[in-house]
Short mmCIF file of C-alpha atoms in Angstrom, two decimals:
data_model
loop_
_atom_site.label_atom_id
_atom_site.label_comp_id
_atom_site.label_asym_id
_atom_site.label_seq_id
_atom_site.Cartn_x
_atom_site.Cartn_y
_atom_site.Cartn_z
CA MET A 1 8.36 -24.35 -24.23
CA ASP A 2 6.06 -26.33 -26.51
CA LYS A 3 7.04 -25.64 -30.10
CA GLY A 4 3.44 -26.29 -31.19
CA ALA A 5 2.03 -23.28 -29.31
CA SER A 6 1.94 -19.83 -30.84
CA TYR A 7 1.53 -16.75 -28.66
CA GLN A 8 -0.50 -13.67 -29.57
CA ILE A 9 -1.25 -10.37 -27.86
CA ILE A 10 -4.92 -9.38 -27.98
CA LYS A 11 -5.09 -6.27 -30.15
CA LYS A 12 -8.59 -6.44 -31.61
CA GLU A 13 -12.06 -6.47 -30.10
CA GLU A 14 -12.86 -9.75 -31.92
CA GLU A 15 -9.87 -11.45 -30.28
CA ALA A 16 -10.96 -10.19 -26.84
CA LYS A 17 -14.49 -11.48 -27.46
CA LYS A 18 -13.31 -14.89 -28.67
CA CYS A 19 -10.94 -15.31 -25.71
CA ALA A 20 -13.63 -14.16 -23.25
CA GLU A 21 -16.10 -16.73 -24.60
CA VAL A 22 -13.60 -19.61 -24.41
CA VAL A 23 -12.25 -18.70 -20.96
CA TYR A 24 -15.73 -18.07 -19.52
CA ARG A 25 -16.98 -21.48 -20.73
CA TYR A 26 -13.92 -23.13 -19.16
CA LEU A 27 -14.27 -21.30 -15.83
CA LYS A 28 -18.02 -21.99 -15.70
CA SER A 29 -17.50 -25.69 -16.41
CA ASN A 30 -15.05 -25.79 -13.49
CA GLU A 31 -17.46 -23.87 -11.23
CA GLN A 32 -15.13 -20.87 -11.06
CA THR A 33 -17.54 -18.10 -11.98
CA PHE A 34 -15.77 -15.15 -10.38
CA TYR A 35 -15.85 -13.30 -13.73
CA THR A 36 -18.75 -12.81 -16.12
CA GLU A 37 -18.08 -13.13 -19.84
CA GLU A 38 -18.48 -9.34 -20.16
CA ASP A 39 -15.98 -8.79 -17.29
CA LEU A 40 -13.46 -10.94 -19.14
CA LYS A 41 -13.99 -9.09 -22.41
CA LYS A 42 -13.41 -5.76 -20.64
CA LEU A 43 -10.32 -7.13 -18.88
CA PHE A 44 -8.85 -8.42 -22.14
CA SER A 45 -9.54 -5.27 -24.17
CA SER A 46 -9.06 -2.38 -21.75
CA GLN A 47 -6.47 0.23 -22.63
CA ASN A 48 -4.19 -0.59 -19.68
CA SER A 49 -4.34 -4.35 -20.09
CA LEU A 50 -1.97 -6.85 -21.62
CA THR A 51 -3.48 -10.18 -22.61
CA LEU A 52 -1.46 -12.94 -24.25
CA TYR A 53 -3.09 -16.12 -25.45
CA ALA A 54 -1.59 -19.38 -26.67
CA GLU A 55 -2.98 -21.38 -29.57
CA VAL A 56 -2.31 -24.86 -30.86
CA SER A 57 -3.92 -25.79 -34.19
CA GLU A 58 -5.98 -22.56 -34.05
CA LYS A 59 -7.45 -23.59 -30.67
CA ILE A 60 -6.95 -21.34 -27.63
CA VAL A 61 -5.17 -23.45 -25.00
CA GLY A 62 -4.15 -20.82 -22.45
CA LEU A 63 -4.16 -17.16 -21.56
CA VAL A 64 -2.55 -14.66 -19.20
CA SER A 65 -3.98 -11.21 -18.65
CA GLY A 66 -2.99 -8.31 -16.48
CA ILE A 67 -2.55 -4.61 -16.03
CA ILE A 68 0.39 -2.81 -17.56
CA SER A 69 1.43 0.26 -15.62
CA PRO A 70 4.42 1.30 -13.56
CA SER A 71 3.18 -1.47 -11.21
CA PRO A 72 2.15 -4.31 -13.56
CA MET A 73 -0.04 -7.10 -12.21
CA ILE A 74 -1.19 -10.47 -13.53
CA ARG A 75 -4.94 -10.69 -12.95
CA LEU A 76 -5.71 -14.02 -14.61
CA LEU A 77 -3.75 -17.06 -15.73
CA VAL A 78 -5.71 -19.92 -17.28
CA VAL A 79 -4.45 -23.07 -18.99
CA LEU A 80 -7.40 -24.65 -20.80
CA ASP A 81 -5.71 -27.80 -22.07
CA GLU A 82 -4.42 -30.45 -19.67
CA ASP A 83 -1.74 -31.73 -22.07
CA GLN A 84 -0.40 -28.20 -22.54
CA ALA A 85 -0.42 -27.71 -18.76
CA LYS A 86 1.79 -30.79 -18.41
CA LYS A 87 4.15 -29.33 -21.02
CA GLY A 88 4.60 -26.16 -18.96
CA LEU A 89 2.27 -23.75 -20.74
CA GLY A 90 1.37 -21.90 -17.53
CA GLY A 91 5.02 -21.12 -16.84
CA ASP A 92 5.59 -20.12 -20.46
CA LEU A 93 2.67 -17.69 -20.31
CA ILE A 94 4.05 -16.10 -17.13
CA ASP A 95 7.48 -15.75 -18.77
CA LYS A 96 5.97 -14.20 -21.93
CA PHE A 97 3.94 -11.75 -19.82
CA VAL A 98 7.04 -10.64 -17.89
CA GLU A 99 9.12 -10.33 -21.09
CA THR A 100 6.43 -8.23 -22.74
CA VAL A 101 6.02 -5.99 -19.68
CA LYS A 102 9.79 -5.34 -19.71
CA LYS A 103 9.51 -4.11 -23.31
CA LEU A 104 6.34 -2.06 -22.85
CA VAL A 105 7.14 -0.59 -19.41
CA PRO A 106 10.93 -0.41 -19.10
CA THR A 107 10.63 1.50 -15.81
CA ALA A 108 8.63 -1.29 -14.12
CA LYS A 109 10.57 -2.96 -11.32
CA ILE A 110 8.11 -5.59 -10.06
CA VAL A 111 5.29 -7.75 -11.43
CA SER A 112 2.73 -8.92 -8.89
CA THR A 113 -0.29 -11.20 -8.69
CA MET A 114 -2.87 -12.25 -6.11
CA ILE A 115 -4.10 -15.83 -5.80
CA SER A 116 -6.55 -17.61 -3.51
CA ASN A 117 -4.65 -19.40 -0.75
CA GLU A 118 -6.50 -22.59 -1.77
CA GLN A 119 -4.80 -22.69 -5.19
CA ASN A 120 -1.63 -24.48 -4.10
CA ASN A 121 -0.60 -25.53 -7.62
CA ALA A 122 -0.84 -21.96 -8.92
CA ILE A 123 1.12 -20.60 -5.95
CA SER A 124 3.81 -23.25 -6.51
CA LEU A 125 4.02 -22.36 -10.21
CA TYR A 126 4.57 -18.68 -9.44
CA LEU A 127 7.20 -19.55 -6.82
CA MET A 128 9.02 -21.70 -9.40
CA LYS A 129 8.93 -18.71 -11.77
CA GLY A 130 10.80 -16.50 -9.30
CA PHE A 131 7.91 -14.87 -7.48
CA THR A 132 8.05 -14.56 -3.69
CA ILE A 133 5.19 -14.31 -1.23
CA SER A 134 4.96 -10.73 -0.08
CA GLY A 135 1.75 -10.80 1.94
CA PHE A 136 -1.68 -12.17 2.74
CA VAL A 137 -5.06 -10.47 2.50
CA TYR A 138 -8.57 -11.55 3.51
CA GLU A 139 -11.17 -10.67 0.93
CA GLU A 140 -14.79 -11.83 0.86
CA ASP A 141 -14.15 -14.57 3.45
CA ARG A 142 -11.20 -16.07 1.63
CA GLY A 143 -7.47 -15.79 1.97
CA ILE A 144 -5.45 -14.20 -0.81
CA VAL A 145 -1.71 -14.68 -1.27
CA VAL A 146 0.16 -11.70 -2.73
CA LEU A 147 3.18 -12.67 -4.86
CA ARG A 148 5.81 -10.41 -6.45
CA ARG A 149 8.75 -10.82 -8.78
CA ARG A 150 11.52 -8.38 -9.60
CA ILE A 151 11.99 -7.79 -13.31
#
């Protein structure tokens, strides 16, 4: 884990808005516009969501967001800084999400996520973090890999 990164849970509307703006700009610049900025803000601030973001020198460098329930699910994992990606920030964010879910939902048994089958690096990261492939789905003419991890 990079000692320079600090991790925060989004608790305020302003934090959700700031994270939504930064993540949307990043996704748009990489031609990944599957979420609008408003969609992201809602995802990050909804009552059943858990969003953790990482900062280095007051700059958002990564974020993980998902649903907390008896069946928690990671909906979005984004590392915005290439240097932090090389230092393992994506894996750290997954670990922090799972740790936080364990505390908030002690009855949860599994964390899941769904990823496009074209995102080989992301799938590999989740596999390295103890997730297993539990299925495949076709959605809007693309393949989706379903991954799960016992907690």
